[in-house]
XYZ file of C-alpha atoms in Angstrom:
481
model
C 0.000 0.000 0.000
C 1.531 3.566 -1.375
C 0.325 6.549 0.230
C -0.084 9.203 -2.350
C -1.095 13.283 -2.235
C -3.329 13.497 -5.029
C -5.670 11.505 -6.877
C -5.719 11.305 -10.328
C -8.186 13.049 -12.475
C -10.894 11.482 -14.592
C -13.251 12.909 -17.303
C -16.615 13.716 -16.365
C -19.474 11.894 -18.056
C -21.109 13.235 -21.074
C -17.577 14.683 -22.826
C -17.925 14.612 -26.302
C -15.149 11.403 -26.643
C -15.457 7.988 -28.052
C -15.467 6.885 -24.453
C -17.699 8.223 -22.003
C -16.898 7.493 -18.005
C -18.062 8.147 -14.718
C -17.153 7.810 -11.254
C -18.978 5.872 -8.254
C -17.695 7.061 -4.867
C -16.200 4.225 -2.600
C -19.004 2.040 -0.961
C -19.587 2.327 2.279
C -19.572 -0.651 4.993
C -21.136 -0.656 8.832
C -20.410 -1.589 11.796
C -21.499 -1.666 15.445
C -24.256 1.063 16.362
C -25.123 1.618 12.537
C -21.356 3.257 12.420
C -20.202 3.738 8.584
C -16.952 3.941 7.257
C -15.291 2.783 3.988
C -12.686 1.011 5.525
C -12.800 -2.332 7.289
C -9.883 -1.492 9.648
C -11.376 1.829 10.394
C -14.732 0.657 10.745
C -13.938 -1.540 13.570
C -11.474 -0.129 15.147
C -13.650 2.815 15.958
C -17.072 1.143 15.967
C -16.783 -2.359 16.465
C -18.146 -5.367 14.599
C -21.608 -5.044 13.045
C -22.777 -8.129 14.845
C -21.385 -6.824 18.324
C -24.859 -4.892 18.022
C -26.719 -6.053 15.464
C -28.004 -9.527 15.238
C -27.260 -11.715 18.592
C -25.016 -13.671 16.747
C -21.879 -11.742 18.196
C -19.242 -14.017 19.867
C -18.572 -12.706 23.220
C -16.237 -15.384 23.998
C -14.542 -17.901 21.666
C -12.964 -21.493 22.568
C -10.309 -21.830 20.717
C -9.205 -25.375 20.089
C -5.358 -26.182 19.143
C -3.580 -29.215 17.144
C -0.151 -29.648 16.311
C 3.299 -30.520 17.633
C 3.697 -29.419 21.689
C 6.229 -26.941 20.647
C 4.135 -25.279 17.782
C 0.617 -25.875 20.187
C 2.104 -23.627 22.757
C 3.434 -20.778 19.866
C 0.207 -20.666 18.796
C -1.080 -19.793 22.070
C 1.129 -17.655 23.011
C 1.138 -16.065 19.593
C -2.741 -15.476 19.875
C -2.887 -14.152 23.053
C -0.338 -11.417 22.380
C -1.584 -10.674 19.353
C -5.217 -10.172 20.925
C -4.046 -7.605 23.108
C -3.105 -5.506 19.916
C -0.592 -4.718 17.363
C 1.480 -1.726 16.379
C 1.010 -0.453 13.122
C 3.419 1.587 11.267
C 3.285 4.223 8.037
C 1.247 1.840 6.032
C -0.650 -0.741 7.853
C -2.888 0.768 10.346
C -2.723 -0.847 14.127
C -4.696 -3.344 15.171
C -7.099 -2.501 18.305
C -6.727 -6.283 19.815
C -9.781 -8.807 20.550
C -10.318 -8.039 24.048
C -13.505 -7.372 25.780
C -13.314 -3.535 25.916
C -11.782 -2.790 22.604
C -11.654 -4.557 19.176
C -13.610 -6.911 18.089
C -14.937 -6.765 21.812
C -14.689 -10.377 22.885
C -12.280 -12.813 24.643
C -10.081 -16.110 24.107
C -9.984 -18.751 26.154
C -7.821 -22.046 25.853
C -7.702 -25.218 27.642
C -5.658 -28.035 27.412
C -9.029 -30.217 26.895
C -9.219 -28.460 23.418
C -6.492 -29.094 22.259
C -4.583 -32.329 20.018
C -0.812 -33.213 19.868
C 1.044 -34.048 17.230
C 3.070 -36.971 18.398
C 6.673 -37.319 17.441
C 6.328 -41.073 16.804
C 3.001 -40.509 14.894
C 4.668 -37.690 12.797
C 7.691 -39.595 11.955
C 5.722 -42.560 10.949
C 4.136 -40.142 8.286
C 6.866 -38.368 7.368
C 9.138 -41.664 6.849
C 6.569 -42.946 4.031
C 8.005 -42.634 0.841
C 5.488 -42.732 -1.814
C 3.945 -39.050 -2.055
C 0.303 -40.053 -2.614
C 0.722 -42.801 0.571
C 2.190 -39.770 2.796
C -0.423 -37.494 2.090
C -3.239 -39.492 2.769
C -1.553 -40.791 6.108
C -1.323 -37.054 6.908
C -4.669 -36.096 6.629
C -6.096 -39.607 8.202
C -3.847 -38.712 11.478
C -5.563 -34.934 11.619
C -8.668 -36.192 11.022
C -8.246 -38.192 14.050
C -7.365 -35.477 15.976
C -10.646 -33.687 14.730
C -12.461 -36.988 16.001
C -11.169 -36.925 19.179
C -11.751 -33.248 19.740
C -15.411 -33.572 18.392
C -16.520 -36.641 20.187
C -15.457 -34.747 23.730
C -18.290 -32.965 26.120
C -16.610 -29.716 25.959
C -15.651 -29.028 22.446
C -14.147 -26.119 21.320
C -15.890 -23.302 18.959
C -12.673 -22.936 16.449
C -9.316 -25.035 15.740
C -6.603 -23.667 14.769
C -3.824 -26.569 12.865
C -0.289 -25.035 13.394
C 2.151 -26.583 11.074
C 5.131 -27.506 10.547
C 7.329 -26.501 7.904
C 8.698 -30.494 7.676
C 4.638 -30.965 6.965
C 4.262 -28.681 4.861
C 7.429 -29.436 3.044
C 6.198 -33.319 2.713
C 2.881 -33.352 2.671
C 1.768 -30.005 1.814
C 0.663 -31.201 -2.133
C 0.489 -34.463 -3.650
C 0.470 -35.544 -7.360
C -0.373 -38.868 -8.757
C -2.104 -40.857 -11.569
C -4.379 -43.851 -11.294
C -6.197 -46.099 -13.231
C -9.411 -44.474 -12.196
C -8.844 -41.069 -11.219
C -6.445 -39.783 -13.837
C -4.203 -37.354 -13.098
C -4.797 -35.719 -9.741
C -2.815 -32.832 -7.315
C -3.811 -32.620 -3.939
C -3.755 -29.793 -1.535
C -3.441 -30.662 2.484
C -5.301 -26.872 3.062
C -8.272 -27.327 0.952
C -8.712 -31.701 2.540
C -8.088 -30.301 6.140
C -10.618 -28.213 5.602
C -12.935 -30.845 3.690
C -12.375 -33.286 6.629
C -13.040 -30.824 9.518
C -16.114 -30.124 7.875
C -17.388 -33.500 8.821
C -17.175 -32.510 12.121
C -18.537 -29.050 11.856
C -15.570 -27.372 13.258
C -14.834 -24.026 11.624
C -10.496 -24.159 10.903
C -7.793 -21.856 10.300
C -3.974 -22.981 9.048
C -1.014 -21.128 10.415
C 2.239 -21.972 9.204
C 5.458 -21.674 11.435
C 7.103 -18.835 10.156
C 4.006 -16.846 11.329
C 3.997 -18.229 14.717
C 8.166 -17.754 15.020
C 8.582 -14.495 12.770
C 10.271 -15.370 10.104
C 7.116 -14.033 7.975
C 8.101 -10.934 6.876
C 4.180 -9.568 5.880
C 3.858 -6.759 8.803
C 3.100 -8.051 11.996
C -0.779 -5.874 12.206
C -1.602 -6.887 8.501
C -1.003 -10.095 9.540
C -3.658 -9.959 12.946
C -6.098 -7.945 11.170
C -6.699 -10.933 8.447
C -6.677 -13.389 11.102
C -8.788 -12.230 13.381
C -11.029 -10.674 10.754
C -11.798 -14.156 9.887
C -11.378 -15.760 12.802
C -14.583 -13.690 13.926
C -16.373 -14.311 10.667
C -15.739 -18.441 11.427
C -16.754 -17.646 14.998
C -20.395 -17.333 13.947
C -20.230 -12.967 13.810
C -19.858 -11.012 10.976
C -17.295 -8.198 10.733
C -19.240 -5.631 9.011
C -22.040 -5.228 6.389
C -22.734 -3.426 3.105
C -24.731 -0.336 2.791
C -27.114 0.806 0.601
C -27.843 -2.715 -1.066
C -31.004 -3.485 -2.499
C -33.366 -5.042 0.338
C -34.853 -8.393 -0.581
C -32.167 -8.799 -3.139
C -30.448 -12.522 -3.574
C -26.921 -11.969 -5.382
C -25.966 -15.497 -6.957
C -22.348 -16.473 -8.172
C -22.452 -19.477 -10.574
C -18.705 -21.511 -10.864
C -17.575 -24.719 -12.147
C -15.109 -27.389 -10.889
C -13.807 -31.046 -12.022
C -14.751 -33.474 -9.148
C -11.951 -35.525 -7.693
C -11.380 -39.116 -8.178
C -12.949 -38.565 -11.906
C -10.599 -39.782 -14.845
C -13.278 -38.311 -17.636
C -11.534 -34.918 -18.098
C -14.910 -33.529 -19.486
C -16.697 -33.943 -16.467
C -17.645 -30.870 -14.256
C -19.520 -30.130 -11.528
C -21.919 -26.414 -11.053
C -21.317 -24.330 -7.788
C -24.040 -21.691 -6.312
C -22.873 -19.239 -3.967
C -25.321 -16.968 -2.489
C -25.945 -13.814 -0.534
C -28.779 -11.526 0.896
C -27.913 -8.051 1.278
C -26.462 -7.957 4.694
C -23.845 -10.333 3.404
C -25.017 -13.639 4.623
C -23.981 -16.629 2.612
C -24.618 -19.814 1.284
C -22.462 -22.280 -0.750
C -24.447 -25.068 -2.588
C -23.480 -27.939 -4.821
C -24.896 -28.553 -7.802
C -24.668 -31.309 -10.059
C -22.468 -32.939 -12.318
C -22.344 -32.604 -16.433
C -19.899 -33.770 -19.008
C -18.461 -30.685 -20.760
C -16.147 -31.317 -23.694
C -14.244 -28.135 -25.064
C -13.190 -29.995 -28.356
C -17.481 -30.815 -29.281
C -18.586 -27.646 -27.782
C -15.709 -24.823 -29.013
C -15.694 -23.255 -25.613
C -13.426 -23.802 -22.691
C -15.653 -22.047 -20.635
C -18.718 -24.778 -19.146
C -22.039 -23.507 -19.785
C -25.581 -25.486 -18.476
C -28.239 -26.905 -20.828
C -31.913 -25.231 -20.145
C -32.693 -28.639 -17.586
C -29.316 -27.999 -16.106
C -29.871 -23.944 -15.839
C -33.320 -24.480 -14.069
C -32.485 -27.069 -11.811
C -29.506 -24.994 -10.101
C -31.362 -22.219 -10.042
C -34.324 -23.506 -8.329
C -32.304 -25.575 -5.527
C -30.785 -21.809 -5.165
C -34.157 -20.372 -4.099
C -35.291 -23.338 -2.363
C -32.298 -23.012 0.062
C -31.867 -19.730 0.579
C -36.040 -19.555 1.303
C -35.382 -21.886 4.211
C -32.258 -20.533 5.260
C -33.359 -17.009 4.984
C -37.335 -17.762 5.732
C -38.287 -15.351 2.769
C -38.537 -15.467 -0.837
C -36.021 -12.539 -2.853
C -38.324 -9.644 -4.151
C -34.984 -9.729 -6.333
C -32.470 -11.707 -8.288
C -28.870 -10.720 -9.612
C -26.737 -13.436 -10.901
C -23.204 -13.260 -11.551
C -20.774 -15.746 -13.957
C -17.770 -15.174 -15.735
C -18.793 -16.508 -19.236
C -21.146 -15.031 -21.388
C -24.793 -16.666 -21.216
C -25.710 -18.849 -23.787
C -29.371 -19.274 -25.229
C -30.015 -22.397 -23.708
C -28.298 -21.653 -20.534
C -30.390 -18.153 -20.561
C -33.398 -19.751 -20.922
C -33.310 -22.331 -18.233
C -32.168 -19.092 -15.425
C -34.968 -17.082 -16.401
C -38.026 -19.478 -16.384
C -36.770 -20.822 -12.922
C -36.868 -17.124 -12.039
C -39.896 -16.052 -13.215
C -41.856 -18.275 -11.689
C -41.129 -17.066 -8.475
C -39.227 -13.584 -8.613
C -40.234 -10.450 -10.541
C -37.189 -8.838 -10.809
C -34.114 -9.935 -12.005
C -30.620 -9.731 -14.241
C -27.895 -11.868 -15.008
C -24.609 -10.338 -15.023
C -21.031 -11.848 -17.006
C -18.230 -10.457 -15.949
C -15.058 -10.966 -17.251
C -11.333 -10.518 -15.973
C -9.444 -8.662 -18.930
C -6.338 -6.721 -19.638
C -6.921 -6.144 -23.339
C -8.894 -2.605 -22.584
C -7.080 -0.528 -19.921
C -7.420 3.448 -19.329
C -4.918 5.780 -19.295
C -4.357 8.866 -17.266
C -2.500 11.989 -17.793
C -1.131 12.172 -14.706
C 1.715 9.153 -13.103
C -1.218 7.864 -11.110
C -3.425 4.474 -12.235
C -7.092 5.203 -12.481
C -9.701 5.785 -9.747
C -11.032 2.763 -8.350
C -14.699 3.115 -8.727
C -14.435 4.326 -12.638
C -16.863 3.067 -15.095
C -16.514 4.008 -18.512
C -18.326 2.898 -21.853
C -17.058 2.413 -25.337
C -19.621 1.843 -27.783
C -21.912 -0.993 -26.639
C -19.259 -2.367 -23.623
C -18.902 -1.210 -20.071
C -15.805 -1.624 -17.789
C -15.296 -0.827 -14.234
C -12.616 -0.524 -12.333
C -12.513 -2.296 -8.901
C -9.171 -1.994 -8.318
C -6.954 1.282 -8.499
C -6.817 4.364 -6.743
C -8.732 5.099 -3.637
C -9.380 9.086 -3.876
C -11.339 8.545 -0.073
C -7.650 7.436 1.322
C -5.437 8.805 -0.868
C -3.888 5.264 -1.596
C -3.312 2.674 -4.533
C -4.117 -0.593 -3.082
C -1.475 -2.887 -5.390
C 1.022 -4.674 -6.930
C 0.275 -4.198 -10.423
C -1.272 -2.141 -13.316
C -4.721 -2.328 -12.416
C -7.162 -3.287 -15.313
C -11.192 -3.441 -15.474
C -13.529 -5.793 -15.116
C -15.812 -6.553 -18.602
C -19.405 -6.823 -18.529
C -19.352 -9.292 -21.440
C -23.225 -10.148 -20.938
C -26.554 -8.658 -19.397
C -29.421 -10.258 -19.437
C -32.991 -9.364 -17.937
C -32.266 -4.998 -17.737
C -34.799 -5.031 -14.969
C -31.674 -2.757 -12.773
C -29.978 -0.232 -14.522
C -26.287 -0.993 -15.646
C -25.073 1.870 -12.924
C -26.856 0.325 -9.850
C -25.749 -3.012 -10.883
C -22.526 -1.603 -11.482
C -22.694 -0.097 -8.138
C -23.586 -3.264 -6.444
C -20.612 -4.904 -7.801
C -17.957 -2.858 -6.601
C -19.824 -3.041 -3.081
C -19.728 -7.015 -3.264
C -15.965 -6.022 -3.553
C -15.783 -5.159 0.058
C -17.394 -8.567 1.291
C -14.164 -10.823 1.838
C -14.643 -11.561 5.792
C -11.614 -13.913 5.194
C -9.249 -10.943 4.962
C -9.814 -7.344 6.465
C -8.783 -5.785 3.028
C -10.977 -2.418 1.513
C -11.813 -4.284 -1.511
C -10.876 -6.850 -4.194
C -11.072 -7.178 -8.012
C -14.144 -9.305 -8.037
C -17.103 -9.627 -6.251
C -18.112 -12.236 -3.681
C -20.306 -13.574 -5.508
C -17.353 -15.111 -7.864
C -14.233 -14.247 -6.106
C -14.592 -17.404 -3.865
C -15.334 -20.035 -6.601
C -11.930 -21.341 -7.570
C -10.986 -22.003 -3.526
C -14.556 -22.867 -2.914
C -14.497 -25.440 -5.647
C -11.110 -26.909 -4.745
C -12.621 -27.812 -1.306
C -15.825 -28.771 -2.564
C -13.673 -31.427 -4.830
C -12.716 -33.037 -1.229
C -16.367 -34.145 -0.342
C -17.489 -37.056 -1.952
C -20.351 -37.008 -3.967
C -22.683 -38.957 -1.191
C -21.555 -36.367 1.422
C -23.796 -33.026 1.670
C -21.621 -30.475 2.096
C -22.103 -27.830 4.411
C -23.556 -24.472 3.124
C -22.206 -22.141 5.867
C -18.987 -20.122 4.092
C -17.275 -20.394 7.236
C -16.017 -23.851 6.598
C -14.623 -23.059 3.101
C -12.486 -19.619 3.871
């Protein structure tokens, strides 16, 4: 993160030029006591959570449960109770206020040795000794999914694990890649099947490595506790903060695709729902499976027949009417392909049988189309501009409300490459995308470069390739991030 004086300056709409923009002020987010701010770290660090206040589902104390080697069980405490006292900040990285009672996220750890699993040396070494890389991964995760056995079969268990590991773990088991007979070629990753095999247990998981526990990460030391405890207090059953100014009533759908493990047919995929009201709650649903051949069809990209289109959209409503107890006055759906006529179809006649209003959004990650300023500063995030029949907005670039360029890189818009159903206009859908930016509970970042609604797909669907096709997987996005 740069800090810089000035913003850069954009057009205003209307200009007689080939390319027409305009400019949608940063979003804004609240917190505890209907506080708003467009900053997560800001937000709560002078309000508070927005569950804290708002919905009874605030944590005010969390059980934290611990597994790993003795050595690394104890850094991990001892890490996490420092930590929730608070953490310095410095020119760039704003402090963090601490999860205490009276400050912060406004609640409390507590450990106990009953929460907690060892890591053996004997049953380490045992793993670590096996040769075949396929073999030691899967003796990896069978001895941690022990450990979440033992822990869940106990009287008192705890709300939240955390798995410290190793870097000898990490450096043996952390991936595996093999080919078999009936699963092809397949690459494993000991995150996303911790993760799959907690889930069993319904205990919510975070993964810290050593060199965060010891120092040796170099990523500053209140960057580092704001993500963690930002999500730790999203898996804790709270949410950190809320969007403002969404559309009441409205259900905003991401639609991704994944190959399911254990499947050598390479054209095999499966569909993915995720879904969110406008306070930010969400679901993650599995769909079903459908062969997909790029060679027969001419398009990397899957896309669903009509059936296929109305089936996931329906089981979308369905859940999200019993989780949420009310039908959406409102539907906006969100892929990264274009919609094609069959695929169309089958969206809009589940829809319309049951919700009025809708659209269906494509967007599209491109760096073919970029703006360019006058000035040595990347554009305003926030910028939409037009150029004949396309849009583009930028959801990543400068933030004139900070004075800062969140990034890396050259920042380049997102494409609108489809919209179907023009029951919103394109600037309050437009508007409710760069909003859906600021919905990542897994990090405590301002914003991203894609919305919710998509941005969790690829990790989403890497877990969901874990659970086995006669397992229901859990719809809660707590057990995914």
């Amino acid at each position: 993160m740069t800090a810089r004086p000035a913003p850069p300056r954009i057009s205003p709409a209307g200009s007689p030029s080939l390319i027409a923009s305009t400019y949608f002020p940063e979003p804004l987010l609240q917190f505890a006591d209907d506080g708003l701010h467009i900053d997560p770290k800001a937000g709560i660090a002078r309000y508070g959570p927005r569950s804290w206040t708002a919905s009874g589902r605030h944590p005010t104390r969390l059980r934290v449960g611990l597994i790993g080697t003795a050595e690394l069980v104890e850094a991990a405490r001892t890490w996490m109770s420092s930590r929730a006292e608070g953490v310095r900040g410095d020119l760039n990285n704003p402090e963090f206020p601490g999860w205490m009672p009276d400050r912060g996220f406004f609640s409390s750890l507590e450990f106990d040795d009953a929460w907690n699993e060892e890591l053996g040396q004997t049953e380490l070494r045992q793993v670590l000794e096996i040769k075949s890389q396929k073999d030691r991964f899967h003796a990896a995760l069978t001895l941690f999914e022990a450990k979440f056995r033992q822990l869940a079969e106990r009287d008192s268990v705890p709300d939240y694990v955390v798995i410290a590991l190793s870097d000898q773990i990490v450096t043996r088991c952390g991936t595996a890649d093999y080919t078999g007979k009936e699963t092809g070629a397949v690459h494993r990753d000991l995150r996303r099947a911790l993760k799959a095999s907690a889930m069993k247990f319904r205990i919510p998981t975070q993964i810290v490595r050593a060199p965060t526990l010891d120092g040796r990460d170099r990523t500053p030391p209140s960057r580092i506790a704001w993500n963690f405890f930002t999500a730790m207090y999203c898996k804790a059953g709270g949410y950190p903060w809320s969007p403002y100014g969404l559309t009441p009533g409205t259900c905003y759908v991401g639609i991704g695709f994944y190959r399911p493990l254990g499947s050598a047919d390479a054209t095999m995929q499966t569909s993915l729902v995720q879904a969110f009201d406008e306070r930010g709650e969400g679901l993650v649903l599995r769909g079903h499976e459908f062969e997909w051949d790029p060679n027969k069809t001419g398009s990397r990209s899957p896309h669903l027949t009509a059936d296929g289109a109305h089936q996931l959209m329906a089981l979308v409503l369905d859940r999200y009417e019993a989780a949420m107890k009310q039908t959406p006055a409102r539907i906006v759906v969100h892929k990264t392909s274009r919609y094609w006529p069959d695929e169309r179809d089958g969206f809009r006649a589940a829809i319309e049988s049951r919700v009025r209003r809708y659209d269906l959004m494509a967007l599209e990650v491109q760096s073919r189309v970029r703006l360019i300023t006058t000035s040595k500063y990347p554009p305003l995030r926030g910028t939409r501009f037009t150029f004949g029949d396309l849009d583009y907005l930028y959801t990543t670039g400068y933030i004139s409300a900070l004075n800062e360029f969140h990034g890396m890189h050259v920042p380049a818009p997102l494409q609108v490459a489809d919209h179907v159903g023009q029951d919103s206009s394109r600037d309050a859908l437009l508007k409710e995308v760069l909003a859906l930016t600021k919905l990542n509970w897994n990090s405590a970042a301002l914003g991203g470069l894609l919305p919710i609604t998509i941005k969790f797909s690829g990790l989403v669907g890497e877990i969901m390739r874990e659970i086995p096709a006669d397992r229901e997987p859990l719809p809660q996005f707590k057990f995914y991030i």
